[in-house]
PDB file of C-alpha atoms in Angstrom:
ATOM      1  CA  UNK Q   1      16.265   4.095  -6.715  1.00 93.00           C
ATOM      2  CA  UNK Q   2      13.037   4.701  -4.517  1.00 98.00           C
ATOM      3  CA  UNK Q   3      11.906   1.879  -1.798  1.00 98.00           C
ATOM      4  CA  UNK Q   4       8.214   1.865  -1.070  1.00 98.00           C
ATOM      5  CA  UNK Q   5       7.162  -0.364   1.827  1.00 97.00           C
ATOM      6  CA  UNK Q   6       2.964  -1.151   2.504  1.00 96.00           C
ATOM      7  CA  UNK Q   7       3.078  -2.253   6.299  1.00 93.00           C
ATOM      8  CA  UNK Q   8       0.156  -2.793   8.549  1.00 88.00           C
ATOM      9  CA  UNK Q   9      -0.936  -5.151  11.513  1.00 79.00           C
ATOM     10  CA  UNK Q  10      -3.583  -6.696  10.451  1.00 77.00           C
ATOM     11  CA  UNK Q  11      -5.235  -7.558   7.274  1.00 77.00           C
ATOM     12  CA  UNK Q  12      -8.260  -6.429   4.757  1.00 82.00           C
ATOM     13  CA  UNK Q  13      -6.816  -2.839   5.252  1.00 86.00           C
ATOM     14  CA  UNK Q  14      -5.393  -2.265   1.624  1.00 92.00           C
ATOM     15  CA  UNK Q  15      -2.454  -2.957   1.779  1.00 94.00           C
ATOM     16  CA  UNK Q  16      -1.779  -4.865  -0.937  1.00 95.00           C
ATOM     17  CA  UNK Q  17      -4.620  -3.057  -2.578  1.00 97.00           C
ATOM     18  CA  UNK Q  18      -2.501  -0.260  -2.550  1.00 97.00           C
ATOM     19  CA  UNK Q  19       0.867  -1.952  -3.128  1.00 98.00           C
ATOM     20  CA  UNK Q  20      -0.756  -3.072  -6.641  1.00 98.00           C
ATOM     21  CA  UNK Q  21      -2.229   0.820  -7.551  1.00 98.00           C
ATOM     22  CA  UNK Q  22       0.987   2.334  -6.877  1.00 98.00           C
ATOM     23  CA  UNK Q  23       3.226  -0.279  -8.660  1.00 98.00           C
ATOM     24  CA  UNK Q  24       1.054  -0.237 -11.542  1.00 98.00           C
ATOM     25  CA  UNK Q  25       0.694   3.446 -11.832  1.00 98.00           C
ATOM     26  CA  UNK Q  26       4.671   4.338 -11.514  1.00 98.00           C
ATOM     27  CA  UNK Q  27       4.954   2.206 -14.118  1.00 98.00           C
ATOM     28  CA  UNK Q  28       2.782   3.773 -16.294  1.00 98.00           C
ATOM     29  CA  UNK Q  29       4.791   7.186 -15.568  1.00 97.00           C
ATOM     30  CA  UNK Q  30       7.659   5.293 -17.048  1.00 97.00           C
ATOM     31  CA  UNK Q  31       9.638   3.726 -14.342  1.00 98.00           C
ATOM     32  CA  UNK Q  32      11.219   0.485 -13.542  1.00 98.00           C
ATOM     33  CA  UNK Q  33       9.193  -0.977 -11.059  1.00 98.00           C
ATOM     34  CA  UNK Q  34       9.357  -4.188  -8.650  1.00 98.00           C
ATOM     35  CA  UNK Q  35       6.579  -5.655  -6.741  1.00 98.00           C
ATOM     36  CA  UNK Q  36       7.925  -7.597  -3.663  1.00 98.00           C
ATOM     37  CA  UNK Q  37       5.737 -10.186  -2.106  1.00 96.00           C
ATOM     38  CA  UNK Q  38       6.978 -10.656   1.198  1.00 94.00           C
ATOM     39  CA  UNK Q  39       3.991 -12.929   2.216  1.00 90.00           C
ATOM     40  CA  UNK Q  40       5.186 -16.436   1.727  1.00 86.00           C
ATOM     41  CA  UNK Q  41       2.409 -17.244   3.383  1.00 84.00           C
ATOM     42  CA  UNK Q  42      -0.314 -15.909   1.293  1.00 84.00           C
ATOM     43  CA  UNK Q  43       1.686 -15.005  -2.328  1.00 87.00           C
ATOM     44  CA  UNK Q  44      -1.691 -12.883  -2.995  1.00 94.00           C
ATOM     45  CA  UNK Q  45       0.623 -10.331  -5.267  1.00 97.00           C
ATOM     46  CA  UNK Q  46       1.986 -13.173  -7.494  1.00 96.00           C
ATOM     47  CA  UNK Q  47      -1.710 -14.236  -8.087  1.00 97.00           C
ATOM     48  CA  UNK Q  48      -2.723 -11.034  -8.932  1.00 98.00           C
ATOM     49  CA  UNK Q  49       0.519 -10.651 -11.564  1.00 98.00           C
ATOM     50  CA  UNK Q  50      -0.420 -13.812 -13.319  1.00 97.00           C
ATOM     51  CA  UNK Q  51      -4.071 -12.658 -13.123  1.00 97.00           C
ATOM     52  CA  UNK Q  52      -2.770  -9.304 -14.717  1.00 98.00           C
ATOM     53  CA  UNK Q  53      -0.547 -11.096 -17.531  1.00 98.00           C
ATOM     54  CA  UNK Q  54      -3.295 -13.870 -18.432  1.00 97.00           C
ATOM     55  CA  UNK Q  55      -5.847 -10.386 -18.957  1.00 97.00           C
ATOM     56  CA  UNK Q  56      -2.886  -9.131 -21.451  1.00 98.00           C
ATOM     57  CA  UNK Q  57      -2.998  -5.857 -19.013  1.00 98.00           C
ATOM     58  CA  UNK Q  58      -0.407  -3.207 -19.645  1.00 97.00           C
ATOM     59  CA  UNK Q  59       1.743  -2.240 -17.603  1.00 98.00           C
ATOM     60  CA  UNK Q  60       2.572  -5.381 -15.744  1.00 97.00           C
ATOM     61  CA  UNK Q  61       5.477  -4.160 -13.355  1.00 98.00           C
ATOM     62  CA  UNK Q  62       7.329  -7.494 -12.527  1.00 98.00           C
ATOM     63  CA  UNK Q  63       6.311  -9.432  -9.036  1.00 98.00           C
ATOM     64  CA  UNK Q  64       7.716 -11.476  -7.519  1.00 97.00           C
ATOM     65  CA  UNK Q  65       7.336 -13.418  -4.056  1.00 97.00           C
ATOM     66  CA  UNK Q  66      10.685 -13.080  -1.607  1.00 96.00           C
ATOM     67  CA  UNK Q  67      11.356 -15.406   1.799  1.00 94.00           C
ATOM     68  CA  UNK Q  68      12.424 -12.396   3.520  1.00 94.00           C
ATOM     69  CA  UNK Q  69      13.490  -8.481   3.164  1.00 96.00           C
ATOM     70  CA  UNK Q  70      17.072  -9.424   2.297  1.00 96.00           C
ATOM     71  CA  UNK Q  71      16.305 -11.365  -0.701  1.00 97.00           C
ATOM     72  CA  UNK Q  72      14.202  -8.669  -1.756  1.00 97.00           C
ATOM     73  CA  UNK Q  73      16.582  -5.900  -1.388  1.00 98.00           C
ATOM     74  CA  UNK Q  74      19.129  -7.766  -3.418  1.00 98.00           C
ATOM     75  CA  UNK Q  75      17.600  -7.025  -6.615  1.00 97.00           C
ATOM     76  CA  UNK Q  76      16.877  -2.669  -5.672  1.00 97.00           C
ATOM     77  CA  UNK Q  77      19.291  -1.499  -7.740  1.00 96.00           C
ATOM     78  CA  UNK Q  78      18.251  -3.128 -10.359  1.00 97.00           C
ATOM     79  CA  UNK Q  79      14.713  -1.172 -10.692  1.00 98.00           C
ATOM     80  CA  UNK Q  80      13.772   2.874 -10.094  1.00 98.00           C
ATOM     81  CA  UNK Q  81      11.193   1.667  -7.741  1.00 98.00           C
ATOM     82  CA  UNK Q  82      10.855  -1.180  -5.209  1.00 98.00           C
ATOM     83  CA  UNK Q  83       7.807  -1.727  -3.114  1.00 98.00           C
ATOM     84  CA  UNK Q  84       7.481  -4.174  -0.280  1.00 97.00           C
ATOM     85  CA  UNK Q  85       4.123  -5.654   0.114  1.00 96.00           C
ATOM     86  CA  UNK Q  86       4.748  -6.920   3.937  1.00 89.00           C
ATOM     87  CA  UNK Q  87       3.021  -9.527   5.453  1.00 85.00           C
ATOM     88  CA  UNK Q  88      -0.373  -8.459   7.499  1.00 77.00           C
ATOM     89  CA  UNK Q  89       1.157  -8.241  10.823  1.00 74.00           C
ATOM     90  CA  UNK Q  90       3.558  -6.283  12.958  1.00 66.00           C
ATOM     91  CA  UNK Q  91       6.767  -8.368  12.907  1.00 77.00           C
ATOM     92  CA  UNK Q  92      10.990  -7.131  13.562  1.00 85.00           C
ATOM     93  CA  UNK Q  93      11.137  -7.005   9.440  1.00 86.00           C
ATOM     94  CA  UNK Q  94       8.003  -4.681   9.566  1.00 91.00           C
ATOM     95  CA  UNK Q  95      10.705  -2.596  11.256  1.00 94.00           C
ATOM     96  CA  UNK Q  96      13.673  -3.434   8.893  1.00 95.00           C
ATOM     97  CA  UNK Q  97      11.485  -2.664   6.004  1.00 96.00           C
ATOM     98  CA  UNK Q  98      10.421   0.666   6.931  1.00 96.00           C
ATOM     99  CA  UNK Q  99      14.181   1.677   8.040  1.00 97.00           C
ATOM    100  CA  UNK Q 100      14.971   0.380   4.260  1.00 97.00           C
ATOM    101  CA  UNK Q 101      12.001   2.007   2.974  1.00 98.00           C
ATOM    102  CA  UNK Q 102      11.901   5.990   1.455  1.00 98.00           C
ATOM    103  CA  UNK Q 103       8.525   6.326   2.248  1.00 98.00           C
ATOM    104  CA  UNK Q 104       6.270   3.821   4.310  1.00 98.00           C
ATOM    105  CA  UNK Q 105       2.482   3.367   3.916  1.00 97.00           C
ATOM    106  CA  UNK Q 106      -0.020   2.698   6.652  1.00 97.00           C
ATOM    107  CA  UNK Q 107      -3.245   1.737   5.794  1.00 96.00           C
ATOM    108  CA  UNK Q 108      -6.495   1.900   7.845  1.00 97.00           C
ATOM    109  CA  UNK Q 109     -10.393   1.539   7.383  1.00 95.00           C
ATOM    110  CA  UNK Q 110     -12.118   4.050   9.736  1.00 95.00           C
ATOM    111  CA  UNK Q 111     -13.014   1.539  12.494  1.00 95.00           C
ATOM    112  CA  UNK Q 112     -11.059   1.737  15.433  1.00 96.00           C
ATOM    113  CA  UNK Q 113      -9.882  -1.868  15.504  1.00 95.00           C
ATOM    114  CA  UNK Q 114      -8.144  -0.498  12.710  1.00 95.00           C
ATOM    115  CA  UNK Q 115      -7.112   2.468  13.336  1.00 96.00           C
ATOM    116  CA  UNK Q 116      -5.902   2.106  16.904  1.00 96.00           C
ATOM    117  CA  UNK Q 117      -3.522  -0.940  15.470  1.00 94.00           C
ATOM    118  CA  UNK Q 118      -2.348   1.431  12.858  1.00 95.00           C
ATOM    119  CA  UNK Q 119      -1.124   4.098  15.507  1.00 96.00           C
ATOM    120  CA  UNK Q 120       0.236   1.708  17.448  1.00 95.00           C
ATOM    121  CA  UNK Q 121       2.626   0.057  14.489  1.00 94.00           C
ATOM    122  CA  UNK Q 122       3.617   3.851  13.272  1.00 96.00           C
ATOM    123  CA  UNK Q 123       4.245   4.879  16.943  1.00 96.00           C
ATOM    124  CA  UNK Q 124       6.465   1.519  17.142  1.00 95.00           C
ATOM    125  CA  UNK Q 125       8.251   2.285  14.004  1.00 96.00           C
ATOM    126  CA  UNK Q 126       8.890   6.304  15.090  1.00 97.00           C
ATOM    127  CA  UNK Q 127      10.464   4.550  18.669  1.00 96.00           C
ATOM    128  CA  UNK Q 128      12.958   1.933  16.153  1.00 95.00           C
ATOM    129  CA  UNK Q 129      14.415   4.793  14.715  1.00 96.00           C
ATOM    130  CA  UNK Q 130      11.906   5.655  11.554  1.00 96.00           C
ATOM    131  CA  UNK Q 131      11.699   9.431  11.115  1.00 96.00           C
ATOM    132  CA  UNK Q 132       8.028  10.414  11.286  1.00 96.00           C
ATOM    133  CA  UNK Q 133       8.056  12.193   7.972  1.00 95.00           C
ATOM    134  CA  UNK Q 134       9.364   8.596   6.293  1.00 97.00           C
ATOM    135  CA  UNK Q 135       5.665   7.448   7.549  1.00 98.00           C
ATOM    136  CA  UNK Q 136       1.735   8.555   5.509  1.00 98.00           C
ATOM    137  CA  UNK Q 137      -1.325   6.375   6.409  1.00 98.00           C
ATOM    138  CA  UNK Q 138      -4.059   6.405   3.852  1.00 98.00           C
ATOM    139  CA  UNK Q 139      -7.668   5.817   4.414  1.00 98.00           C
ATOM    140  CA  UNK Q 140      -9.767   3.136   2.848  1.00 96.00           C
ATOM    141  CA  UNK Q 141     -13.101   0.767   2.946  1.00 95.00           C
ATOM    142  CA  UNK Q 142     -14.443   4.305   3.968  1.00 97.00           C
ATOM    143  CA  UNK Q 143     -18.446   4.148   3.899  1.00 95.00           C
ATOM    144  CA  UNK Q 144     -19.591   7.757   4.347  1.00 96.00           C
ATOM    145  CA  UNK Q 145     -17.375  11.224   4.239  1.00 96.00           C
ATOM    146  CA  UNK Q 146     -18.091  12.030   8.218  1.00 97.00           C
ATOM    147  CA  UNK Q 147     -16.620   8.375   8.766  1.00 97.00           C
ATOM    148  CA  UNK Q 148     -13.262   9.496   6.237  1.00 97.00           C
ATOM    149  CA  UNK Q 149     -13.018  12.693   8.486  1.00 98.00           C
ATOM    150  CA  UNK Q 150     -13.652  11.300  11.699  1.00 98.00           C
ATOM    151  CA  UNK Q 151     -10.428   8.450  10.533  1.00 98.00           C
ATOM    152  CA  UNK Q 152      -8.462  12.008   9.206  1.00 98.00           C
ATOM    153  CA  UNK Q 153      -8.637  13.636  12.670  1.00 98.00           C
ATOM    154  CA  UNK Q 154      -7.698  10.923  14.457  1.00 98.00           C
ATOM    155  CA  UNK Q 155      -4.800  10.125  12.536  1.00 98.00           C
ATOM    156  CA  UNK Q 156      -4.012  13.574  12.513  1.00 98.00           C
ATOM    157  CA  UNK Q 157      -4.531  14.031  16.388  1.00 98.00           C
ATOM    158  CA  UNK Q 158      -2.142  10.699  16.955  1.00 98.00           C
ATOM    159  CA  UNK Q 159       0.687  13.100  14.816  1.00 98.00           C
ATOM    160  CA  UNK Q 160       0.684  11.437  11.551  1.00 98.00           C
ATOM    161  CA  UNK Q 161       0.015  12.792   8.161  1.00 97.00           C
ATOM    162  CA  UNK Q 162      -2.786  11.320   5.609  1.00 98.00           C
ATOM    163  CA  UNK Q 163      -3.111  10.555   2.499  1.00 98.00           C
ATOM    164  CA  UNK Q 164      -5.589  12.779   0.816  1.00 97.00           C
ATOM    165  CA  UNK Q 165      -8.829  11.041  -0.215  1.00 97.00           C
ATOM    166  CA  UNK Q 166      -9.972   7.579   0.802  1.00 98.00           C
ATOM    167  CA  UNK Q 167     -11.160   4.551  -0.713  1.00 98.00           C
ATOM    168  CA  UNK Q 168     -14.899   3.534  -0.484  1.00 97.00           C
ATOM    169  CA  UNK Q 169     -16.359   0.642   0.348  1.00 96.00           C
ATOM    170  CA  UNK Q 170     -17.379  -0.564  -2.991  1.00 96.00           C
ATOM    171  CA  UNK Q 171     -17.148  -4.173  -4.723  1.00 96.00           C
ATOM    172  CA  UNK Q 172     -16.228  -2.325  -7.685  1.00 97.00           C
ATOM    173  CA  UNK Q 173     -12.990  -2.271  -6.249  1.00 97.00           C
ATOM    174  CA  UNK Q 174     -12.828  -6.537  -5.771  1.00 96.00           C
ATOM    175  CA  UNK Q 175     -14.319  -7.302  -8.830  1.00 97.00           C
ATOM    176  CA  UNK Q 176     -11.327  -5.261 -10.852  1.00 97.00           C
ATOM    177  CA  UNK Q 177      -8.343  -6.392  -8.871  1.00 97.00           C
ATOM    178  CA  UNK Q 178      -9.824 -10.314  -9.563  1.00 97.00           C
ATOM    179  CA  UNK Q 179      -9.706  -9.508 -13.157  1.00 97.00           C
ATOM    180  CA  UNK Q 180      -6.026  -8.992 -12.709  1.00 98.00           C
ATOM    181  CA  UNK Q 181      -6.331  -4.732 -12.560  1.00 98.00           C
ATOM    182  CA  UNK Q 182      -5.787  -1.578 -10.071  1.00 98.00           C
ATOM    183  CA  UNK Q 183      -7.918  -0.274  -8.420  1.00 98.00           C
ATOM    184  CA  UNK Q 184      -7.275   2.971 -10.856  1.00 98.00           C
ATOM    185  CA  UNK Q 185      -8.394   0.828 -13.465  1.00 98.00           C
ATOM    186  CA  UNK Q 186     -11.999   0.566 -11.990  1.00 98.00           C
ATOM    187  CA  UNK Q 187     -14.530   1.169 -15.054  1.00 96.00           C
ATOM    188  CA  UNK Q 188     -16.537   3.146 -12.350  1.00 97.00           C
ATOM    189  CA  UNK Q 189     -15.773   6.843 -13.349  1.00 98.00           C
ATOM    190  CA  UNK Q 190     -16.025   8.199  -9.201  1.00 98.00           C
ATOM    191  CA  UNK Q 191     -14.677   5.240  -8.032  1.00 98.00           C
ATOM    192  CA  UNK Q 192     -11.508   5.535 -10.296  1.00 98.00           C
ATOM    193  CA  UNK Q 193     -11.066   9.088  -9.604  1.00 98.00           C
ATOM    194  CA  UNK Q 194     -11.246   8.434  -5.956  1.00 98.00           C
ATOM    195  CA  UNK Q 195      -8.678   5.467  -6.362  1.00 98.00           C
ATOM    196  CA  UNK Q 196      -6.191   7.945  -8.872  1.00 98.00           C
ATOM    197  CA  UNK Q 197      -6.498  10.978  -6.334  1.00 98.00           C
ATOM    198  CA  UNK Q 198      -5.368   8.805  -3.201  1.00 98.00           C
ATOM    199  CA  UNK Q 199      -2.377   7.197  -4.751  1.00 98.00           C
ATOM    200  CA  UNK Q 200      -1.296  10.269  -6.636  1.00 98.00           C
ATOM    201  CA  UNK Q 201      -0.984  11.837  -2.861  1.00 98.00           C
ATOM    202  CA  UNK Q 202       1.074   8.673  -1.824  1.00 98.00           C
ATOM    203  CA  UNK Q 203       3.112   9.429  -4.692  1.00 98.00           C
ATOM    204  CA  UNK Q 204       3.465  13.540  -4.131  1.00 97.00           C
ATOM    205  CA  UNK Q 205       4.561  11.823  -0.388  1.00 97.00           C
ATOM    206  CA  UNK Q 206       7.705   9.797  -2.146  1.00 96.00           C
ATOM    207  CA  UNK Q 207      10.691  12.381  -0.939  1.00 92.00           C
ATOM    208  CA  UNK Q 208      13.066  13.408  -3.999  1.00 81.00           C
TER     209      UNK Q 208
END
């Protein structure tokens, strides 16, 4: 049993974005897979389940919206993969989840109000005890390919590993994920590649 946790301080970074990609597409290899909504607040991955059932989309990897990590854990063993969609800020669970987590995602546009908030969170996990290689940011809402390096060094520089690829800025991306899909289900051929290359290096980054 893997856990996958998508953490980040702030929102319109992703996260869930990502959470929904990664669930769908392990479950397409053939695993078991769980999405946990830990937003009780917001419930955005329980919309976008019922979304993905009402469009008869295949796979639909179960969702389901938890009060808090514990509730969530409970049910682990009963799936190959869990991933915790957290809420979007930095909280003492956003801690707890990436100590329970195998591998935990950071994402970040390329703008340094998110970026520097990104650091911050993944230096804040590494001091709590996370190992450093338990931690991958990947880019997205990247506009240009300077901009996607530019976010790369400086994620580099700050000692974290990225994510190869990024994804763009593109509506595209909104447009399928209200119709209940991934963004790897984009009809847009460039835009699905780009979508299938990042989380296919997110999960190469799941340890064995």
């Amino acid at each position: 049993m893997t856990i996958i946790a998508c953490v980040s301080q702030k929102g319109g970074v992703s996260k869930s974005t990502l959470a929904r990609a990664l669930a769908v597409e392990l479950a397409r290899s053939g695993l078991s897979v769980h999405l946990a909504d830990l937003d009780i607040d917001q419930g955005s991955q329980v919309d976008w389940h019922r979304d993905r059932l009402s469009g008869g989309l295949s796979p639909a990897p179960p969702t389901q919206l938890y009060p808090d990590l514990a509730a969530a854990l409970a049910v682990a063993a009963r799936f190959d993969v869990l991933i915790l969609d957290g809420p979007a800020r930095a909280t003492k669970e956003t801690v707890a989840m990436a100590k329970a987590a195998d591998l935990s995602i950071l994402p970040s546009g390329a703008s340094m109000d998110d970026l520097r908030p990104m650091v911050r969170v993944a230096h804040s996990l590494v001091r709590a005890g996370v190992p450093k290689e338990g931690l991958v940011c990947a880019l997205s809402r990247i506009s240009t390919e300077p901009e996607a390096d530019a976010a790369r060094a400086y994620v580099v520089e700050a000692g974290y590993r990225v994510a190869s690829g990024y994804l763009p800025e593109r509506a595209s991306y909104r447009t399928a994920q209200n119709a209940g899909k991934a963004v790897t289900e984009v009809s847009v051929p460039t835009l699905k590649a780009a979508a299938e290359a990042v989380v296919q290096s997110l999960i190469d980054a799941i340890p064995e």
